[in-house]
mmCIF file of C-alpha atoms in Angstrom:
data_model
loop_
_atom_site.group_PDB
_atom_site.id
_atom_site.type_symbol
_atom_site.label_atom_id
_atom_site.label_comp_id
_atom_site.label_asym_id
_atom_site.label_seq_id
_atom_site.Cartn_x
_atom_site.Cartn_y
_atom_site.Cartn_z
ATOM 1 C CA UNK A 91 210.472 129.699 174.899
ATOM 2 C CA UNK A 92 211.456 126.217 175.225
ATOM 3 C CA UNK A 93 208.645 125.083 172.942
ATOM 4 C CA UNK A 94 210.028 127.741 170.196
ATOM 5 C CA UNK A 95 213.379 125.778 170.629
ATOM 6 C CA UNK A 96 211.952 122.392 170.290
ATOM 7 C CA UNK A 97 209.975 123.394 166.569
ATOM 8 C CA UNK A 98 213.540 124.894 165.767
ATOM 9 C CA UNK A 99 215.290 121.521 166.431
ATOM 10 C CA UNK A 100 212.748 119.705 164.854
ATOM 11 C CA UNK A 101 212.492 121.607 161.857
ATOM 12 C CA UNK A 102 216.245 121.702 161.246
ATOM 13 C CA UNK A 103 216.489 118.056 161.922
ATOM 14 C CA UNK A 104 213.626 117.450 159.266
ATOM 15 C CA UNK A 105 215.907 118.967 156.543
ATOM 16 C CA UNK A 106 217.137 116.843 153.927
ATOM 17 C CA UNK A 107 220.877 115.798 154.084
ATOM 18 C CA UNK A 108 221.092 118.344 150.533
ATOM 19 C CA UNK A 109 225.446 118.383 150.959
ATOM 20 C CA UNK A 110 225.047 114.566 149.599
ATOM 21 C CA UNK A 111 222.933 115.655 146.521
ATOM 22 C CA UNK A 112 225.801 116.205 143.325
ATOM 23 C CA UNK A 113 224.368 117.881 140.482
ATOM 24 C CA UNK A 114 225.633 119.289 136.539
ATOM 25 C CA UNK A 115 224.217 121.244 133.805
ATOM 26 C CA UNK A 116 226.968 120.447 131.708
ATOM 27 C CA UNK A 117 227.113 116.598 131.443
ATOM 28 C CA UNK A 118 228.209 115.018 128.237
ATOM 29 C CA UNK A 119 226.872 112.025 126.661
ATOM 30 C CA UNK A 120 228.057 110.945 122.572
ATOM 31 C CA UNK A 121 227.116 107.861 120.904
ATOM 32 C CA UNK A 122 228.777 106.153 117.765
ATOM 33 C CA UNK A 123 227.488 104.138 115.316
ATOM 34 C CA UNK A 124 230.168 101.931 113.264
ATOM 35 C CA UNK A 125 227.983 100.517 110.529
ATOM 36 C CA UNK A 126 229.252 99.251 106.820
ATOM 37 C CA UNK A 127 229.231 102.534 104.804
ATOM 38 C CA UNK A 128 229.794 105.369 107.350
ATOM 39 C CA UNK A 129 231.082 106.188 110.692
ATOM 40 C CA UNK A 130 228.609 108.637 112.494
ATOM 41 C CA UNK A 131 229.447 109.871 116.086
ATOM 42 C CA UNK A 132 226.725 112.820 117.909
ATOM 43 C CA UNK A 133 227.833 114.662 120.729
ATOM 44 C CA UNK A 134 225.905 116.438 123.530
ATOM 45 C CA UNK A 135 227.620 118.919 126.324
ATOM 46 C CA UNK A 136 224.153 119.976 128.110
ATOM 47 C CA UNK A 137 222.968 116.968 129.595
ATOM 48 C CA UNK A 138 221.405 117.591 132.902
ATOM 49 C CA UNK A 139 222.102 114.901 135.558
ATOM 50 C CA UNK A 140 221.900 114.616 139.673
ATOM 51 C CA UNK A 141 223.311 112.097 141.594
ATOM 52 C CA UNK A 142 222.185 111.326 145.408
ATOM 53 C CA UNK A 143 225.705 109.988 146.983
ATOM 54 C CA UNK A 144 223.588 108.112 149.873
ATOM 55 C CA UNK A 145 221.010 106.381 148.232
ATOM 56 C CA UNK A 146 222.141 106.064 145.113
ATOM 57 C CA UNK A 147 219.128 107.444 143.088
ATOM 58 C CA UNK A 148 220.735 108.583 139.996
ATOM 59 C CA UNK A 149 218.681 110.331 136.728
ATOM 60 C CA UNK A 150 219.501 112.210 133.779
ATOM 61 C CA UNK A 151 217.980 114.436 131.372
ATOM 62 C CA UNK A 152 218.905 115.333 127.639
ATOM 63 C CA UNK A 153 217.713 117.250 124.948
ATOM 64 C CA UNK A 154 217.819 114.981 121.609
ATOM 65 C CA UNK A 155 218.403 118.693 119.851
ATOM 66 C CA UNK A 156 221.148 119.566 121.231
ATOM 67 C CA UNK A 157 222.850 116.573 120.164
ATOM 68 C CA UNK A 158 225.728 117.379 117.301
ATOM 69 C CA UNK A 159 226.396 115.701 113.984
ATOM 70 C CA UNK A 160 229.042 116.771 111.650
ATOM 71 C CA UNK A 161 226.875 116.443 108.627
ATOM 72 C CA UNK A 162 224.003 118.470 108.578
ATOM 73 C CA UNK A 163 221.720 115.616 106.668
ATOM 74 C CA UNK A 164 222.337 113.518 109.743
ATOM 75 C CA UNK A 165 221.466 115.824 112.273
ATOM 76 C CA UNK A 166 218.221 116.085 109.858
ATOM 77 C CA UNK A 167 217.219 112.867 109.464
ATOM 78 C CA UNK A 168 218.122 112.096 113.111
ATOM 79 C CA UNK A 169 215.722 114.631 114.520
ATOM 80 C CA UNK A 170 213.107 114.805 112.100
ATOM 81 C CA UNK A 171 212.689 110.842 110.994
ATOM 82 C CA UNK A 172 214.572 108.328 113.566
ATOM 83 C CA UNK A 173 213.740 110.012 117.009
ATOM 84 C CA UNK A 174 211.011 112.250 115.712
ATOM 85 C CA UNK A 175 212.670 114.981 118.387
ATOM 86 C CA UNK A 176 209.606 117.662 118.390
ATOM 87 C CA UNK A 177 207.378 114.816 118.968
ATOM 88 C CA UNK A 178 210.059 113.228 121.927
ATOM 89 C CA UNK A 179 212.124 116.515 122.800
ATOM 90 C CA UNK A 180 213.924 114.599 125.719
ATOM 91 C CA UNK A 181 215.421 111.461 126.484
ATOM 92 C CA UNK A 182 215.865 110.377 130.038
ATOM 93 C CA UNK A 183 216.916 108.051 132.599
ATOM 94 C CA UNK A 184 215.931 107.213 135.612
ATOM 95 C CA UNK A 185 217.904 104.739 138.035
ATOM 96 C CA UNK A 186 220.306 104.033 141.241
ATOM 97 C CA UNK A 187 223.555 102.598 141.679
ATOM 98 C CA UNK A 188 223.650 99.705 143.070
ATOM 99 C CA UNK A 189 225.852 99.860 146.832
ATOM 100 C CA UNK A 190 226.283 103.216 146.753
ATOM 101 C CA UNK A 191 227.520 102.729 150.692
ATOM 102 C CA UNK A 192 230.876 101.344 149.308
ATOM 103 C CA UNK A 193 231.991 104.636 147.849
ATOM 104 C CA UNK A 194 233.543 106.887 150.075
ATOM 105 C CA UNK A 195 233.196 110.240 148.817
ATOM 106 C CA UNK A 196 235.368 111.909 151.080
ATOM 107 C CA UNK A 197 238.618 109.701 149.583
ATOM 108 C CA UNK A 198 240.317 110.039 146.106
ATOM 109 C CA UNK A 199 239.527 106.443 144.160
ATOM 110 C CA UNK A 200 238.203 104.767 141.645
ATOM 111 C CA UNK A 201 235.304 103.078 141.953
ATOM 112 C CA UNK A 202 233.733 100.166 139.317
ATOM 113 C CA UNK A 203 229.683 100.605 140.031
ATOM 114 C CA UNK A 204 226.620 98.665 138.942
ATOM 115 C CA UNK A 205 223.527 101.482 137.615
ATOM 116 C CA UNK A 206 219.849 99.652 136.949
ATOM 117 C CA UNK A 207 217.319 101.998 135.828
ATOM 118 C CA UNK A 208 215.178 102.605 133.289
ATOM 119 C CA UNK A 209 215.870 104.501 129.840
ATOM 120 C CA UNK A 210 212.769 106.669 128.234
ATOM 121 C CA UNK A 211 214.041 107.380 124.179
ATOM 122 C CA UNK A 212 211.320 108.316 121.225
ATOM 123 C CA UNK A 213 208.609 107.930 124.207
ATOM 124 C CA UNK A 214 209.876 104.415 124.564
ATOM 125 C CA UNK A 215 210.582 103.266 128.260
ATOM 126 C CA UNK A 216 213.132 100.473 128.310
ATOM 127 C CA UNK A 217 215.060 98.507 131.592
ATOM 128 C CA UNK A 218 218.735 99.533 131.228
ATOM 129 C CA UNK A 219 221.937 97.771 134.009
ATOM 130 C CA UNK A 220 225.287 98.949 132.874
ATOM 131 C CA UNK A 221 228.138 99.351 134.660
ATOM 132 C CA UNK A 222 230.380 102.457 135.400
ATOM 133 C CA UNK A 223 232.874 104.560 137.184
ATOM 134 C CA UNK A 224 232.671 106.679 139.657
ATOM 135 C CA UNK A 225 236.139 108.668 140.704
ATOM 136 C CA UNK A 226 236.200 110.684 144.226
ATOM 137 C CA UNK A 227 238.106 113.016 145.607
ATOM 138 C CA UNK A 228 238.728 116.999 145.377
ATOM 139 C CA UNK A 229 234.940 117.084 146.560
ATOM 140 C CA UNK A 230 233.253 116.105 143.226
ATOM 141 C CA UNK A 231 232.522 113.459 141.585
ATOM 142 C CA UNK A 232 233.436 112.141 138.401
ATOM 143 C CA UNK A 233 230.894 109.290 136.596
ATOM 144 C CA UNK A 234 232.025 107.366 133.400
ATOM 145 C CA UNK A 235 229.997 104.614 131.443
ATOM 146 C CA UNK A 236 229.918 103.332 127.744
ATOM 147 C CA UNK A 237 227.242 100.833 127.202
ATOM 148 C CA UNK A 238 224.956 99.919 123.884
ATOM 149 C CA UNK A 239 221.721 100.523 122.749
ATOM 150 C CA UNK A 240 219.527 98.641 120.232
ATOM 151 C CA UNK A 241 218.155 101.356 118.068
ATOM 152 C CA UNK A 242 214.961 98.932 117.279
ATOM 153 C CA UNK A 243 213.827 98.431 120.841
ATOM 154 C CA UNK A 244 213.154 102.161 120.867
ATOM 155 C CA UNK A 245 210.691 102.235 118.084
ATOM 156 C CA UNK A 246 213.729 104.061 115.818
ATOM 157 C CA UNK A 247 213.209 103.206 112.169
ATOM 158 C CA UNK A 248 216.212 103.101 110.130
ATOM 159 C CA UNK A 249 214.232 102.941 106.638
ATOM 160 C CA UNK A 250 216.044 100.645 104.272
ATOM 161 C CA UNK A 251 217.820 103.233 101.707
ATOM 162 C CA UNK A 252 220.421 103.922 104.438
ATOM 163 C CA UNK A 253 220.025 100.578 106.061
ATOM 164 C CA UNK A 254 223.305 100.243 105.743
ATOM 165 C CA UNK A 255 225.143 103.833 107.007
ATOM 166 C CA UNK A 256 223.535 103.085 110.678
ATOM 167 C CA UNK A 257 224.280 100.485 113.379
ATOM 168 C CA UNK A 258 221.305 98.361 114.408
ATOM 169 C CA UNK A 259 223.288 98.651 117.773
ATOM 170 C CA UNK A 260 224.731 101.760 118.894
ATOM 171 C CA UNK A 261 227.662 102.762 121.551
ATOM 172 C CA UNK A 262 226.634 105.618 123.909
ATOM 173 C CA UNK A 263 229.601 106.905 126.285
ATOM 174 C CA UNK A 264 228.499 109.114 129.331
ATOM 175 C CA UNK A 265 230.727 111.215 131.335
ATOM 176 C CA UNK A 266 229.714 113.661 133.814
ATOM 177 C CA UNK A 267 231.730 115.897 136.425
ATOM 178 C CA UNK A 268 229.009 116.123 139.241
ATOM 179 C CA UNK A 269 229.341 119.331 141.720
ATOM 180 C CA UNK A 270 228.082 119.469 145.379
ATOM 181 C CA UNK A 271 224.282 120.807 144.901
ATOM 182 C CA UNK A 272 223.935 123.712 146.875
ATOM 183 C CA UNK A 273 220.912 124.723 148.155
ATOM 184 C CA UNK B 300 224.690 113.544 69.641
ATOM 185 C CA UNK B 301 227.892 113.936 70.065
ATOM 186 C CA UNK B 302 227.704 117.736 70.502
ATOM 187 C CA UNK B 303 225.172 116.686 73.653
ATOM 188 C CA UNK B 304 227.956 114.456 75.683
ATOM 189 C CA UNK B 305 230.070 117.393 76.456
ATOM 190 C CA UNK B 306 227.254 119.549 78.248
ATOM 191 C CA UNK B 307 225.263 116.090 79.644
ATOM 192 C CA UNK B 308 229.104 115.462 81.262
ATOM 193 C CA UNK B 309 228.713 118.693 82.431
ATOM 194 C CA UNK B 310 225.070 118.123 84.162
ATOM 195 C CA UNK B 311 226.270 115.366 85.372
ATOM 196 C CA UNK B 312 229.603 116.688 87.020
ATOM 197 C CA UNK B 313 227.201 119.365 88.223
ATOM 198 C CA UNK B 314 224.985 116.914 90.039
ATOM 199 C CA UNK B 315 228.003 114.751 91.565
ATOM 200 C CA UNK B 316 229.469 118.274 92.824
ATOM 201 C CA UNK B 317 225.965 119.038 94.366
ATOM 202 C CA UNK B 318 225.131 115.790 95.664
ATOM 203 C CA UNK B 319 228.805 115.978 97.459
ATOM 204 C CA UNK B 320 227.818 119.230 99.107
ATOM 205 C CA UNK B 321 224.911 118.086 100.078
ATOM 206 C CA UNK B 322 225.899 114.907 101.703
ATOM 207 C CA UNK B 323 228.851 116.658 103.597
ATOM 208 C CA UNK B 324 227.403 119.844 104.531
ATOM 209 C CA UNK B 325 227.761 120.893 108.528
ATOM 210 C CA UNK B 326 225.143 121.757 110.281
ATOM 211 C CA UNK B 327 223.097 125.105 109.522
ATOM 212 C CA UNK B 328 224.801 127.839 111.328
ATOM 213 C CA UNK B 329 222.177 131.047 112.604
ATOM 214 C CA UNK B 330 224.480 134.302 111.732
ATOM 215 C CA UNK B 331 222.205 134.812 108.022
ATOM 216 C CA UNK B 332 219.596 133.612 109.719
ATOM 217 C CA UNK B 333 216.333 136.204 109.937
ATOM 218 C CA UNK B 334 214.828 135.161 113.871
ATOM 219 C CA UNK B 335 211.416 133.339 114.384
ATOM 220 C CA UNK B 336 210.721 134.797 117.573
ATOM 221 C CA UNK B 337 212.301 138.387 118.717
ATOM 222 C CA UNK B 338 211.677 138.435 122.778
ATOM 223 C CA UNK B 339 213.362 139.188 126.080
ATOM 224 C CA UNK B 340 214.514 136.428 128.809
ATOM 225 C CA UNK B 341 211.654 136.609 131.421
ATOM 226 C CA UNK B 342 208.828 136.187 128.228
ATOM 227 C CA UNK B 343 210.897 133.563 126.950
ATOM 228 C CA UNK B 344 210.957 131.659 130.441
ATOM 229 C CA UNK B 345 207.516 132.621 131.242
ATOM 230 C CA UNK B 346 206.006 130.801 128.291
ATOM 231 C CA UNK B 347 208.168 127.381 128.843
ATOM 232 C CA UNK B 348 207.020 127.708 132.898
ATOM 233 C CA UNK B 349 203.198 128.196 131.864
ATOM 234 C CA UNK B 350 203.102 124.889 129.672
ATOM 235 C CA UNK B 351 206.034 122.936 128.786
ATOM 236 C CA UNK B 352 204.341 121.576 125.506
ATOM 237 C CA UNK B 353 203.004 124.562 124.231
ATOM 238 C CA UNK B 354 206.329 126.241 124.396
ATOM 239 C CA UNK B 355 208.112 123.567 123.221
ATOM 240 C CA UNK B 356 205.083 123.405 120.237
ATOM 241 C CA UNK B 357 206.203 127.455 119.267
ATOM 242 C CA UNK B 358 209.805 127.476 119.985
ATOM 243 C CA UNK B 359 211.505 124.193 119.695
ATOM 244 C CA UNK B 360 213.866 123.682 116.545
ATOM 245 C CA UNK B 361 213.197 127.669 115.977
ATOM 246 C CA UNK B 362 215.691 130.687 115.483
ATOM 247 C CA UNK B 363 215.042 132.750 118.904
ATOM 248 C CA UNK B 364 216.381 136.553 119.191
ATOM 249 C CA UNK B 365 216.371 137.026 123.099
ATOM 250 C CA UNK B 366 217.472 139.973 124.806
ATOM 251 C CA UNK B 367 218.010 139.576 128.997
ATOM 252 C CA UNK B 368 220.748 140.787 131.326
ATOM 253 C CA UNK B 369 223.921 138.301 131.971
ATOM 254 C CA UNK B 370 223.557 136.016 135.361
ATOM 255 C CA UNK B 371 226.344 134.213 134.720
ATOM 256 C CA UNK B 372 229.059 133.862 131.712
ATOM 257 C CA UNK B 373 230.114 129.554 131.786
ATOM 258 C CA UNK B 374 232.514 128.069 130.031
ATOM 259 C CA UNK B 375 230.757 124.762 128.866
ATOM 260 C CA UNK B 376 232.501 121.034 129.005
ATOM 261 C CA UNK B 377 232.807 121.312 125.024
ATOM 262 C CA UNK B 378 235.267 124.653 125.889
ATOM 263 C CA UNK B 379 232.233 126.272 123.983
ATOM 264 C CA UNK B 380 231.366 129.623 126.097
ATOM 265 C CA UNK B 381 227.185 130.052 127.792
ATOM 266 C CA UNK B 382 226.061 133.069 128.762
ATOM 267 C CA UNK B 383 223.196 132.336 130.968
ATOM 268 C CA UNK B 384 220.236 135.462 130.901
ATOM 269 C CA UNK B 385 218.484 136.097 134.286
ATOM 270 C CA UNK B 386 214.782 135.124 134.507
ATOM 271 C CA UNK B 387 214.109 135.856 137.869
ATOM 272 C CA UNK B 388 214.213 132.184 139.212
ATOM 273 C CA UNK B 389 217.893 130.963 139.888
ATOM 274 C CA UNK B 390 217.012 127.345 138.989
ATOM 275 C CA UNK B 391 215.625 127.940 135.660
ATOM 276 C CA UNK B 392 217.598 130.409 133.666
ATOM 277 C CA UNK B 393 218.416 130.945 129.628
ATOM 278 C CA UNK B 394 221.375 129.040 129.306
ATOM 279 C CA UNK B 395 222.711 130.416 125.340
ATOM 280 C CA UNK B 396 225.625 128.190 123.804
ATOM 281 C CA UNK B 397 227.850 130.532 122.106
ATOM 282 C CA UNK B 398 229.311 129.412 119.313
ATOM 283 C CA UNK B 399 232.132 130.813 120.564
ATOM 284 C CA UNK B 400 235.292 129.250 122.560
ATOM 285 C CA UNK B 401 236.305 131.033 126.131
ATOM 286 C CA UNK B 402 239.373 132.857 124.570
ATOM 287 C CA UNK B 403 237.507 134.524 121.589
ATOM 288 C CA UNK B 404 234.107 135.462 124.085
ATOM 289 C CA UNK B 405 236.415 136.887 126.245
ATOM 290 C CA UNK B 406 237.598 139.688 123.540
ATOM 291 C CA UNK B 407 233.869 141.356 123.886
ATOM 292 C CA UNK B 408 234.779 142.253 127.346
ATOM 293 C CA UNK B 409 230.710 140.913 128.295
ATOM 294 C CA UNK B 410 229.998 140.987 132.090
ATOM 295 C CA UNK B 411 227.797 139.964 134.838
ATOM 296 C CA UNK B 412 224.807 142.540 134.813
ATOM 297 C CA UNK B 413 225.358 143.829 131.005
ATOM 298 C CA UNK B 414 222.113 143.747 128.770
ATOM 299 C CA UNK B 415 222.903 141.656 125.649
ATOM 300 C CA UNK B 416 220.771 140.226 122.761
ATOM 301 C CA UNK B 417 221.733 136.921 121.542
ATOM 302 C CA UNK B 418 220.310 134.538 118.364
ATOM 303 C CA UNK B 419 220.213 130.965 118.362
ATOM 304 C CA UNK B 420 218.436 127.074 118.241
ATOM 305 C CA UNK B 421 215.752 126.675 120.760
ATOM 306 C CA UNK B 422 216.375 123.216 121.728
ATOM 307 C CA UNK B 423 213.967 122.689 124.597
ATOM 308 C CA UNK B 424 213.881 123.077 128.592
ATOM 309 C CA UNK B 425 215.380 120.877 130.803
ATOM 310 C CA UNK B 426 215.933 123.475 133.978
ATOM 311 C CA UNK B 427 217.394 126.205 132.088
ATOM 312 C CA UNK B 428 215.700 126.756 128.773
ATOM 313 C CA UNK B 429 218.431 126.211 126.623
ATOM 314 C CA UNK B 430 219.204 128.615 123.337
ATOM 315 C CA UNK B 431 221.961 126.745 121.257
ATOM 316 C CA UNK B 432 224.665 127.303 118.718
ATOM 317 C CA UNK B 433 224.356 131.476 119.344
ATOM 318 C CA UNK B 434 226.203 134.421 118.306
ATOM 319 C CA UNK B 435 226.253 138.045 120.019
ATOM 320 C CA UNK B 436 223.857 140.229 117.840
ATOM 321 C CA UNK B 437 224.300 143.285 120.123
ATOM 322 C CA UNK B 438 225.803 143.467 122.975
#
């Protein structure tokens, strides 16, 4: 009996701490490229993305095809030519925020954080620090960023006949309303 | 020569006006579209769950006619409505993007447990296989 007791103990206290796990299916992530001849801004609502509120491990998930122009030509030549999206069907990144410990998820605030991770785009793995938001309170969280890629350091060719319609550098915004994981 | 300037303006008019539509068109929509694959939910997942790239190989990009029974109706972050399809496993689901916004999805009167057949964009796996841009086809 008392050995049945002790497995039970040590089995529940072997359980991961899942209530500190924050999670969303629904993520959005848009980038905008301001370049001499056109404006072009894509727009993605299903971007997968957990959040581990006490270590900090952060990583995100996105499906380049769900991304949404307003031109059909651009959605074209995005996912057929520049990121070659059957070929690369995700991009992803993986990463932690940097003193996670200062954020106090059971208080409403506003918090400026530091994320360092690492960016995978058109198979392409890349070191990426940015900085962003986090805002507590009501028992979620809520994560903002905007930060820039360089399209070249991705392998994306631009070829020269629209050279000028697309930004060498481009401005991605992130925003994500992460919900308690339950498990 | 002169009687070709008036129909070459023409051509060229023509052109402009096609080029235009061309240039500005939105993005293909799937309601005329005839489906590439015609399947239910739990084929659909089972294929992406056997081998990622293989699935991704038949389906990605591809106009998918899946039938399943409603988990779940969503509204997404872009106020466009998802009807999630049971597949057996609750972490890995269909997830369909309707075209449609909350208010006009709501007019079908669609509930949890009703059997449904939806058309849409494959767009790839991430947990939930995801089915976007999709109208009702029956339902």
């Amino acid at each position: 009996m008392k050995t049945g007791i002790a497995i039970v103990i040590c089995a529940i206290m072997a359980l991961p701490l899942s209530a500190q796990k924050y999670f969303t299916r629904d993520g959005k992530i848009s980038f905008h490229s301001d370049a001499p001849l056109e404006k072009i801004e894509a727009h993605n609502s299903k971007v997968s993305s957990v959040l581990d509120m006490s270590s900090g491990d952060i990583e995100f998930a996105v499906l380049i095809k769900s991304f949404r122009f307003e031109k059909a030509l651009m959605e074209e030549h995005f996912n057929e030519n520049y990121l070659e999206s059957s070929k690369y069907p995700k991009a992803t990144f993986k990463g932690k925020v940097a003193n996670i410990g200062t954020v106090d998820i059971s208080a409403t605030g506003e918090h400026t954080v530091t994320v360092k991770g690492e960016m995978t785009i058109h198979g392409v793995t890349k070191p990426l620090e940015t900085t962003g938001k986090l805002k507590t309170g009501d028992g979620s969280v809520r994560a903002s960023s905007v930060f820039e890629i360089t399209v070249a350091d991705y392998n994306i060719e631009i070829p020269k006949v629209v050279r000028e319609n697309i930004a060498r550098v481009v401005q991605v915004h992130v925003e994500i309303h992460y919900k308690p994981l339950e498990q | 020569m002169k009687k070709l300037i008036l129909p070459l303006l023409v051509l060229i008019a023509g052109g402009v006006a096609v080029g235009y539509y061309m240039w500005n068109k939105p993005p293909a929509t799937v309601d005329r579209k005839t489906p590439d694959y015609t399947l239910d939910s739990q084929t659909l997942y089972a294929d992406f769950q056997k081998n990622e790239d293989t699935a991704n190989a038949r389906y990605l990009g591809k106009v998918i006619q899946v039938t399943g029974v409603i988990q779940e109706i969503v509204p997404g972050e872009d106020l466009r409505m998802q009807v999630i399809l049971e597949t057996g496993d609750i972490m890995s689901r269909i997830n369909c993007v309707m075209e449609e916004t909350h208010a006009q999805f709501l007019q079908r009167n669609l509930k949890k447990g009703d059997t449904v057949t939806i058309k849409g964009f494959c767009t790839g796996m991430l947990d939930d296989v995801i089915i976007d841009r999709c109208i009702v086809v029956t339902g």
